[in-house]
């Protein structure tokens, strides 16, 4: 899976995905590195968008429910 910050198409993180017996998807190898790099912590809300072909974006909201911007995100999102 290629994971990227919403509205930031130039950097993608490779994250392995595993499925349980019920078909639920879990982010596996690579997710911890993404989470550390973005200083994710308990209380944050993550909004994922799946675009097919193993391409997914994520928006991160902190504990105050404000969106955290990374790498010069813009508010004019083309794909979200």
Coordinates of C-alpha atoms in Angstrom, one line a residue:
X1 CA 0.0 0.0 0.0
X2 CA 1.2 3.5 -0.7
X3 CA 0.2 5.9 2.0
X4 CA 0.6 9.6 1.8
X5 CA -0.5 12.8 3.6
X6 CA -3.7 14.2 2.0
X7 CA -2.9 16.9 -0.6
X8 CA 0.8 15.9 -0.6
X9 CA 1.5 13.7 -3.6
X10 CA 5.3 13.9 -3.7
X11 CA 6.1 11.6 -0.7
X12 CA 4.6 8.2 -0.3
X13 CA 5.2 5.7 2.5
X14 CA 5.2 2.0 1.7
X15 CA 3.0 0.2 4.3
X16 CA 2.2 -3.5 4.3
X17 CA -1.4 -4.5 4.8
X18 CA -2.7 -7.6 6.4
X19 CA -6.2 -9.0 6.5
X20 CA -7.8 -11.0 9.3
X21 CA -10.2 -14.0 8.9
X22 CA -13.1 -11.5 8.7
X23 CA -11.6 -9.4 5.9
X24 CA -10.7 -6.5 8.1
X25 CA -7.6 -4.6 6.9
X26 CA -4.7 -3.6 9.2
X27 CA -1.7 -1.5 8.5
X28 CA 1.4 -3.5 9.4
X29 CA 5.1 -3.0 8.5
X30 CA 5.9 0.6 7.7
X31 CA 3.0 2.0 9.7
X32 CA 5.0 2.5 12.8
X33 CA 7.6 4.5 10.9
X34 CA 4.9 6.7 9.4
X35 CA 3.3 7.2 12.8
X36 CA 6.6 8.2 14.4
X37 CA 7.6 10.6 11.6
X38 CA 4.2 12.3 12.0
X39 CA 4.3 12.3 15.8
X40 CA 0.9 10.5 16.0
X41 CA -0.4 9.8 19.4
X42 CA -3.5 8.7 21.3
X43 CA -6.4 11.1 20.8
X44 CA -5.6 12.0 17.2
X45 CA -8.2 11.2 14.6
X46 CA -7.1 9.8 11.3
X47 CA -9.3 10.0 8.2
X48 CA -8.2 7.6 5.4
X49 CA -9.2 7.8 1.8
X50 CA -8.6 4.8 -0.6
X51 CA -8.1 5.6 -4.2
X52 CA -7.6 2.1 -5.5
X53 CA -4.5 0.5 -7.0
X54 CA -2.9 0.4 -3.5
X55 CA -3.0 4.2 -3.1
X56 CA -4.3 5.7 0.2
X57 CA -4.2 9.1 1.8
X58 CA -4.6 10.2 5.4
X59 CA -5.7 13.4 7.1
X60 CA -4.5 13.8 10.7
X61 CA -6.5 15.8 13.3
X62 CA -4.9 16.4 16.7
X63 CA -6.6 16.2 20.1
X64 CA -8.1 19.7 19.6
X65 CA -9.7 18.4 16.4
X66 CA -7.6 20.8 14.3
X67 CA -6.0 19.4 11.2
X68 CA -2.3 18.9 11.3
X69 CA -0.5 20.0 8.2
X70 CA 2.6 18.3 7.0
X71 CA 5.0 19.1 4.1
X72 CA 3.2 22.3 3.0
X73 CA -0.3 20.8 2.7
X74 CA -2.7 23.2 1.1
X75 CA -6.4 23.7 1.9
X76 CA -7.2 23.3 -1.8
X77 CA -7.3 19.5 -2.0
X78 CA -7.7 18.1 -5.5
X79 CA -8.3 14.5 -4.5
X80 CA -10.1 14.5 -1.2

